[in-house]
């Protein structure tokens, strides 16, 4: 009989497909901790535990690889990310609960759980990378077990993840200065497939760390193309690069909230041409219009209607740029594009901070920059 977790009726529709919810590493750790504490203090074997998540969904999670000793119990819960493309899907998250000569409950990370090495995160330097909500969930779950059996002694809880150090290389942790493993994460206890909230939160966490280290001006690239161009063709400090994915607007909003003085974006034109029309989420599912934006600005720069039509028929921005180059109108068109990028960046921020952009493509290389980009480059170079 198939085990039911309590998430069978929870899903979202993305691109006309039903996509299952999952549960976080924080929920795994809390359930494993609760199960280990119940077995240790109650003296009876269990095969599953119930866990109420902060989202209000009650989970029923299986306990795996249960190991018992005189004063400890260790067990694991397998992570199920649902239909979210999560690098931690399927891992085992262990919790070992042991009676210890400590006051209250002490929570720490073991093998496969990262350690914080830089300021700006929710944990202090040297602490295990167990975020505040999962930490609270784990401690609350163990407290429930202790209260059930009127246990008043000390307990030490250690969370570990076999293979966590290898998995961490595929996450944001190396960029955040978290070494030795993954983070135990989750604000709701539930994984929603392809959650924009999770992506934006990861950007916020990385930005907060840069700000905490004293950076007043930020260097931001939407993705790998921008990062590669920055590393290979610019003299700015590559290690300060923050990736914002498609979330240009949210990145500006968060920077203002944190008191940042300026942002320089370095981007492939395929992403940032959309900003020239005020589009602040550059994902193709949110908005496109790349050829329309290029064609209209080419006309502003003096292109004839035949040139505009050929641009509108182009399949990629690279193809459209070749048309502009052939018609000898590439440079003035890029000037129109960068002027409008500057306008809409300033419009998003209400000119509260200095914003600019450098744009390029993979065939022409450098295409242009907005009027405030030079000043931002100067300040970032200091």
Short mmCIF file of C-alpha atoms in Angstrom, two decimals:
data_model
loop_
_atom_site.label_atom_id
_atom_site.label_comp_id
_atom_site.label_asym_id
_atom_site.label_seq_id
_atom_site.Cartn_x
_atom_site.Cartn_y
_atom_site.Cartn_z
CA UNK A 1 0.00 0.00 0.00
CA UNK A 2 1.43 3.38 -1.01
CA UNK A 3 2.30 5.70 1.85
CA UNK A 4 0.30 8.95 1.85
CA UNK A 5 2.11 12.08 2.98
CA UNK A 6 -0.88 14.42 3.20
CA UNK A 7 0.09 16.32 0.04
CA UNK A 8 -1.91 14.21 -2.40
CA UNK A 9 -4.50 16.96 -2.96
CA UNK A 10 -2.04 19.85 -3.18
CA UNK A 11 -0.76 20.96 -6.57
CA UNK A 12 -0.46 23.94 -8.92
CA UNK A 13 -1.07 24.20 -12.65
CA UNK A 14 2.01 25.33 -14.61
CA UNK A 15 1.97 25.39 -18.41
CA UNK A 16 -1.24 23.30 -18.45
CA UNK A 17 0.35 20.59 -16.27
CA UNK A 18 -0.61 19.52 -12.76
CA UNK A 19 2.51 19.77 -10.57
CA UNK A 20 2.73 18.18 -7.10
CA UNK A 21 3.73 20.00 -3.92
CA UNK A 22 6.63 18.62 -1.89
CA UNK A 23 8.19 19.26 1.51
CA UNK A 24 11.39 21.02 2.53
CA UNK A 25 14.62 19.84 4.12
CA UNK A 26 13.41 21.73 7.20
CA UNK A 27 10.30 19.55 7.38
CA UNK A 28 12.45 16.43 6.93
CA UNK A 29 14.75 17.44 9.77
CA UNK A 30 11.86 18.36 12.07
CA UNK A 31 10.04 15.07 11.40
CA UNK A 32 13.22 13.03 11.86
CA UNK A 33 13.96 14.89 15.09
CA UNK A 34 10.44 14.33 16.37
CA UNK A 35 10.54 10.64 15.47
CA UNK A 36 13.94 10.11 17.08
CA UNK A 37 12.85 11.90 20.27
CA UNK A 38 9.58 9.94 20.51
CA UNK A 39 11.39 6.60 20.13
CA UNK A 40 14.16 7.62 22.58
CA UNK A 41 11.86 8.95 25.30
CA UNK A 42 8.88 6.64 24.76
CA UNK A 43 10.75 3.40 24.25
CA UNK A 44 8.49 2.23 21.43
CA UNK A 45 9.37 1.82 17.76
CA UNK A 46 7.60 4.07 15.24
CA UNK A 47 7.50 3.94 11.46
CA UNK A 48 6.05 7.40 10.77
CA UNK A 49 5.33 10.75 12.42
CA UNK A 50 2.85 13.56 11.87
CA UNK A 51 4.24 17.06 11.39
CA UNK A 52 2.25 20.27 11.19
CA UNK A 53 4.01 22.70 8.84
CA UNK A 54 3.99 26.51 9.15
CA UNK A 55 1.81 26.56 6.01
CA UNK A 56 -0.88 24.70 7.94
CA UNK A 57 -0.56 21.43 6.02
CA UNK A 58 -0.27 18.28 8.17
CA UNK A 59 2.36 15.87 6.84
CA UNK A 60 2.61 12.14 7.53
CA UNK A 61 6.25 11.21 6.99
CA UNK A 62 7.98 7.83 7.08
CA UNK A 63 10.94 7.23 9.39
CA UNK A 64 13.82 5.40 7.71
CA UNK A 65 17.10 3.81 8.84
CA UNK A 66 16.19 3.89 12.53
CA UNK A 67 19.19 3.24 14.79
CA UNK A 68 18.96 3.02 18.56
CA UNK A 69 21.50 3.04 21.40
CA UNK A 70 21.48 3.36 25.17
CA UNK A 71 20.97 7.12 25.19
CA UNK A 72 20.32 8.04 21.56
CA UNK A 73 18.14 7.37 18.54
CA UNK A 74 18.90 8.31 14.95
CA UNK A 75 16.51 8.17 12.00
CA UNK A 76 15.97 9.75 8.60
CA UNK A 77 13.21 11.20 6.42
CA UNK A 78 13.52 11.23 2.63
CA UNK A 79 13.08 14.61 0.92
CA UNK A 80 10.32 14.79 -1.67
CA UNK A 81 10.37 18.04 -3.64
CA UNK A 82 7.20 17.14 -5.53
CA UNK A 83 7.51 18.31 -9.12
CA UNK A 84 9.95 21.12 -8.29
CA UNK A 85 13.38 20.80 -9.98
CA UNK A 86 15.22 20.64 -6.67
CA UNK A 87 18.80 19.35 -6.34
CA UNK A 88 18.01 17.96 -2.87
CA UNK A 89 15.09 15.81 -4.05
CA UNK A 90 15.39 12.22 -2.76
CA UNK A 91 18.12 12.86 -0.19
CA UNK A 92 17.92 11.44 3.34
CA UNK A 93 17.90 14.01 6.14
CA UNK A 94 18.95 12.47 9.46
CA UNK A 95 18.36 13.62 13.01
CA UNK A 96 20.16 12.08 15.97
CA UNK A 97 18.63 12.86 19.35
CA UNK A 98 20.63 11.97 22.45
CA UNK A 99 20.33 12.55 26.16
CA UNK A 100 23.07 14.98 27.13
CA UNK A 101 24.33 16.96 30.09
CA UNK A 102 23.15 20.26 28.60
CA UNK A 103 20.56 22.83 29.58
CA UNK A 104 17.42 22.45 27.49
CA UNK A 105 17.84 21.43 23.85
CA UNK A 106 20.96 22.01 21.76
CA UNK A 107 20.70 21.86 17.97
CA UNK A 108 23.68 21.53 15.63
CA UNK A 109 24.60 20.31 12.17
CA UNK A 110 26.61 17.19 11.43
CA UNK A 111 28.20 15.85 8.23
CA UNK A 112 26.61 17.18 5.06
CA UNK A 113 25.11 20.27 6.71
CA UNK A 114 26.98 23.46 5.82
CA UNK A 115 28.76 25.89 8.12
CA UNK A 116 28.56 29.66 7.78
CA UNK A 117 31.88 31.41 7.09
CA UNK A 118 30.77 34.94 6.16
CA UNK A 119 28.58 37.60 7.81
CA UNK A 120 25.16 38.63 6.55
CA UNK A 121 23.21 35.38 6.93
CA UNK A 122 20.62 34.41 9.53
CA UNK A 123 23.24 32.38 11.38
CA UNK A 124 26.48 33.61 12.93
CA UNK A 125 29.87 32.65 11.53
CA UNK A 126 30.70 29.09 12.56
CA UNK A 127 27.10 28.02 13.09
CA UNK A 128 25.35 25.29 11.16
CA UNK A 129 23.36 26.48 8.14
CA UNK A 130 19.97 25.66 9.63
CA UNK A 131 17.67 28.57 8.85
CA UNK A 132 15.46 30.17 11.54
CA UNK A 133 12.11 28.59 10.57
CA UNK A 134 13.49 25.02 10.27
CA UNK A 135 15.40 25.55 13.54
CA UNK A 136 12.18 26.55 15.25
CA UNK A 137 10.33 23.59 13.68
CA UNK A 138 12.97 21.09 14.84
CA UNK A 139 13.12 22.41 18.39
CA UNK A 140 9.33 22.61 18.66
CA UNK A 141 8.91 19.04 17.41
CA UNK A 142 11.43 17.70 19.93
CA UNK A 143 9.77 19.75 22.68
CA UNK A 144 6.41 18.13 21.82
CA UNK A 145 7.98 14.70 22.25
CA UNK A 146 9.63 15.66 25.55
CA UNK A 147 6.37 17.11 26.90
CA UNK A 148 4.47 13.95 25.94
CA UNK A 149 6.72 11.88 28.20
CA UNK A 150 7.34 14.56 30.87
CA UNK A 151 11.07 14.53 30.11
CA UNK A 152 12.88 17.47 31.71
CA UNK A 153 16.53 16.65 30.98
CA UNK A 154 18.80 17.96 28.25
CA UNK A 155 18.80 16.77 24.65
CA UNK A 156 21.29 17.25 21.84
CA UNK A 157 19.90 17.17 18.30
CA UNK A 158 22.27 16.74 15.36
CA UNK A 159 21.03 17.05 11.79
CA UNK A 160 23.12 15.43 9.03
CA UNK A 161 22.78 14.77 5.31
CA UNK A 162 24.85 12.00 3.68
CA UNK A 163 26.28 13.35 0.43
CA UNK A 164 25.35 16.90 1.40
CA UNK A 165 28.76 18.38 0.64
CA UNK A 166 28.64 17.14 -2.95
CA UNK A 167 25.05 18.34 -3.45
CA UNK A 168 25.92 21.78 -2.05
CA UNK A 169 28.14 22.43 -5.06
CA UNK A 170 24.96 22.64 -7.18
CA UNK A 171 23.32 25.21 -4.87
CA UNK A 172 23.90 28.86 -3.93
CA UNK A 173 25.91 27.82 -0.84
CA UNK A 174 29.43 28.24 -2.29
CA UNK A 175 28.49 31.80 -3.35
CA UNK A 176 27.20 32.51 0.15
CA UNK A 177 30.30 31.21 1.94
CA UNK A 178 28.50 28.18 3.37
CA UNK A 179 30.98 25.28 3.33
CA UNK A 180 30.78 21.56 3.96
CA UNK A 181 27.19 20.86 2.98
CA UNK A 182 23.69 22.03 2.18
CA UNK A 183 21.48 24.38 4.15
CA UNK A 184 18.39 23.20 6.00
CA UNK A 185 15.76 25.45 4.48
CA UNK A 186 12.09 26.29 4.19
CA UNK A 187 9.87 29.07 5.48
CA UNK A 188 6.56 27.27 5.02
CA UNK A 189 7.71 23.65 5.31
CA UNK A 190 6.23 23.03 1.85
CA UNK A 191 7.84 23.14 -1.60
CA UNK A 192 5.66 24.74 -4.26
CA UNK A 193 6.76 23.68 -7.77
CA UNK A 194 8.88 26.24 -9.61
CA UNK A 195 8.26 28.78 -6.87
CA UNK A 196 9.26 32.32 -7.82
CA UNK A 197 9.27 33.16 -4.11
CA UNK A 198 12.11 30.73 -3.48
CA UNK A 199 14.22 32.14 -6.32
CA UNK A 200 13.66 35.73 -5.22
CA UNK A 201 14.44 34.81 -1.62
CA UNK A 202 17.76 33.28 -2.69
CA UNK A 203 18.65 36.56 -4.44
CA UNK A 204 17.67 38.52 -1.33
CA UNK A 205 19.85 36.33 0.91
CA UNK A 206 22.88 36.74 -1.37
CA UNK A 207 22.34 40.49 -1.66
CA UNK A 208 22.01 40.85 2.10
CA UNK A 209 25.37 39.17 2.53
CA UNK A 210 27.09 41.50 0.06
CA UNK A 211 25.59 44.50 1.86
CA UNK A 212 26.67 43.12 5.26
CA UNK A 213 30.25 42.91 3.97
CA UNK A 214 30.20 46.64 3.25
CA UNK A 215 29.33 46.77 -0.45
CA UNK A 216 27.37 49.94 -1.27
CA UNK A 217 27.32 49.40 -5.05
CA UNK A 218 26.27 46.03 -6.45
CA UNK A 219 27.34 44.21 -9.60
CA UNK A 220 24.45 42.15 -10.97
CA UNK A 221 24.14 39.75 -13.92
CA UNK A 222 20.91 38.03 -14.96
CA UNK A 223 22.60 34.71 -15.76
CA UNK A 224 25.62 32.79 -16.99
CA UNK A 225 26.09 34.82 -20.20
CA UNK A 226 26.40 38.01 -18.19
CA UNK A 227 28.72 36.40 -15.66
CA UNK A 228 30.95 35.02 -18.43
CA UNK A 229 31.13 38.41 -20.18
CA UNK A 230 31.95 40.12 -16.89
CA UNK A 231 34.77 37.68 -16.17
CA UNK A 232 36.27 37.68 -19.65
CA UNK A 233 35.80 41.26 -20.90
CA UNK A 234 35.54 43.61 -17.91
CA UNK A 235 37.99 44.56 -15.19
CA UNK A 236 35.41 44.75 -12.42
CA UNK A 237 35.69 42.39 -9.40
CA UNK A 238 33.99 39.22 -10.66
CA UNK A 239 33.66 37.77 -7.15
CA UNK A 240 31.17 40.52 -6.28
CA UNK A 241 28.77 39.40 -9.00
CA UNK A 242 25.19 38.61 -7.92
CA UNK A 243 22.86 36.73 -10.27
CA UNK A 244 19.31 38.09 -10.45
CA UNK A 245 17.83 35.64 -12.98
CA UNK A 246 14.76 37.30 -14.56
CA UNK A 247 13.90 39.42 -11.52
CA UNK A 248 15.25 42.84 -12.45
CA UNK A 249 12.47 44.77 -10.74
CA UNK A 250 12.56 42.76 -7.52
CA UNK A 251 16.35 43.11 -7.40
CA UNK A 252 16.05 46.90 -7.57
CA UNK A 253 13.30 46.91 -4.93
CA UNK A 254 15.32 44.77 -2.51
CA UNK A 255 18.44 46.88 -3.03
CA UNK A 256 16.56 50.07 -2.16
CA UNK A 257 15.13 48.40 0.94
CA UNK A 258 18.64 47.43 2.08
CA UNK A 259 20.06 50.93 1.57
CA UNK A 260 22.20 50.07 -1.46
CA UNK A 261 23.52 53.16 -3.31
CA UNK A 262 23.64 51.71 -6.81
CA UNK A 263 23.50 48.70 -9.14
CA UNK A 264 25.31 48.01 -12.39
CA UNK A 265 23.65 45.32 -14.50
CA UNK A 266 25.79 43.45 -17.03
CA UNK A 267 23.50 41.58 -19.40
CA UNK A 268 23.08 39.90 -22.76
CA UNK A 269 20.74 41.99 -24.89
CA UNK A 270 18.35 39.04 -25.23
CA UNK A 271 17.33 39.63 -21.61
CA UNK A 272 17.79 43.34 -21.14
CA UNK A 273 16.24 44.62 -24.36
CA UNK A 274 12.93 43.94 -22.62
CA UNK A 275 13.81 46.46 -19.90
CA UNK A 276 13.82 49.11 -22.68
CA UNK A 277 10.03 48.67 -22.73
CA UNK A 278 9.65 48.73 -18.94
CA UNK A 279 9.46 44.93 -18.62
CA UNK A 280 11.00 44.13 -15.24
CA UNK A 281 10.50 40.35 -15.28
CA UNK A 282 12.42 39.18 -18.33
CA UNK A 283 11.17 35.57 -18.42
CA UNK A 284 9.62 34.73 -21.78
CA UNK A 285 6.51 33.44 -20.03
CA UNK A 286 6.01 36.86 -18.47
CA UNK A 287 6.65 38.98 -21.56
CA UNK A 288 8.58 38.99 -24.80
CA UNK A 289 8.34 41.70 -27.46
CA UNK A 290 12.11 41.67 -28.14
CA UNK A 291 11.78 42.18 -31.89
CA UNK A 292 9.09 44.81 -31.49
CA UNK A 293 11.34 46.76 -29.10
CA UNK A 294 14.33 46.48 -31.42
CA UNK A 295 12.28 47.43 -34.49
CA UNK A 296 10.67 50.48 -32.90
CA UNK A 297 13.99 51.78 -31.61
CA UNK A 298 15.62 51.15 -34.99
CA UNK A 299 12.94 53.38 -36.53
CA UNK A 300 13.70 56.03 -33.91
CA UNK A 301 17.35 55.77 -34.98
CA UNK A 302 16.47 56.29 -38.63
CA UNK A 303 15.84 52.80 -40.01
CA UNK A 304 13.41 52.43 -42.88
CA UNK A 305 10.27 50.25 -42.76
CA UNK A 306 11.90 47.42 -44.70
CA UNK A 307 14.61 47.16 -42.03
CA UNK A 308 11.95 47.19 -39.30
CA UNK A 309 9.99 44.42 -41.02
CA UNK A 310 13.10 42.24 -41.33
CA UNK A 311 13.81 42.74 -37.62
CA UNK A 312 10.22 41.78 -36.77
CA UNK A 313 10.64 38.58 -38.78
CA UNK A 314 13.92 37.67 -37.02
CA UNK A 315 13.90 34.65 -34.73
CA UNK A 316 16.58 35.82 -32.28
CA UNK A 317 18.11 39.06 -31.08
CA UNK A 318 21.43 37.94 -32.62
CA UNK A 319 19.74 37.70 -36.02
CA UNK A 320 18.12 41.11 -35.53
CA UNK A 321 21.48 42.66 -34.61
CA UNK A 322 23.00 41.30 -37.83
CA UNK A 323 20.25 43.10 -39.75
CA UNK A 324 21.02 46.34 -37.91
CA UNK A 325 24.72 45.86 -38.56
CA UNK A 326 24.16 45.21 -42.30
CA UNK A 327 21.99 48.33 -42.56
CA UNK A 328 24.69 50.32 -40.71
CA UNK A 329 22.33 51.43 -37.99
CA UNK A 330 23.42 49.21 -35.09
CA UNK A 331 25.20 51.88 -33.02
CA UNK A 332 22.42 54.52 -33.07
CA UNK A 333 19.81 51.84 -32.37
CA UNK A 334 21.77 50.68 -29.33
CA UNK A 335 21.91 54.29 -28.17
CA UNK A 336 18.11 54.44 -28.33
CA UNK A 337 17.84 51.10 -26.49
CA UNK A 338 20.24 52.06 -23.69
CA UNK A 339 18.53 55.44 -23.22
CA UNK A 340 15.23 53.66 -22.66
CA UNK A 341 16.78 51.05 -20.38
CA UNK A 342 18.12 53.92 -18.25
CA UNK A 343 14.69 55.60 -18.23
CA UNK A 344 12.85 52.50 -17.04
CA UNK A 345 15.49 51.55 -14.45
CA UNK A 346 15.16 55.03 -12.97
CA UNK A 347 11.38 54.82 -13.22
CA UNK A 348 11.37 51.57 -11.22
CA UNK A 349 13.56 53.06 -8.49
CA UNK A 350 12.02 56.56 -8.55
CA UNK A 351 15.67 57.63 -8.90
CA UNK A 352 16.38 56.70 -5.29
CA UNK A 353 19.62 54.90 -6.26
CA UNK A 354 22.12 55.03 -9.12
CA UNK A 355 21.30 52.44 -11.77
CA UNK A 356 22.94 51.49 -15.04
CA UNK A 357 23.53 48.68 -17.49
CA UNK A 358 26.15 47.37 -19.90
CA UNK A 359 24.71 45.25 -22.71
CA UNK A 360 26.40 42.85 -25.13
CA UNK A 361 25.79 39.81 -27.28
CA UNK A 362 27.93 36.80 -28.07
CA UNK A 363 28.74 37.76 -31.68
CA UNK A 364 29.19 41.55 -31.60
CA UNK A 365 30.46 41.72 -28.02
CA UNK A 366 29.97 45.13 -26.39
CA UNK A 367 26.85 46.89 -27.67
CA UNK A 368 26.49 49.88 -25.39
CA UNK A 369 25.82 51.17 -21.90
CA UNK A 370 23.42 53.53 -20.20
CA UNK A 371 24.44 57.06 -19.22
CA UNK A 372 25.05 56.22 -15.54
CA UNK A 373 27.00 53.02 -16.23
CA UNK A 374 30.40 54.79 -16.41
CA UNK A 375 29.96 56.28 -12.94
CA UNK A 376 28.91 52.93 -11.53
CA UNK A 377 31.93 51.24 -13.13
CA UNK A 378 34.17 53.88 -11.54
CA UNK A 379 32.67 53.35 -8.09
CA UNK A 380 32.74 49.56 -8.34
CA UNK A 381 36.41 49.71 -9.39
CA UNK A 382 37.44 51.65 -6.28
#
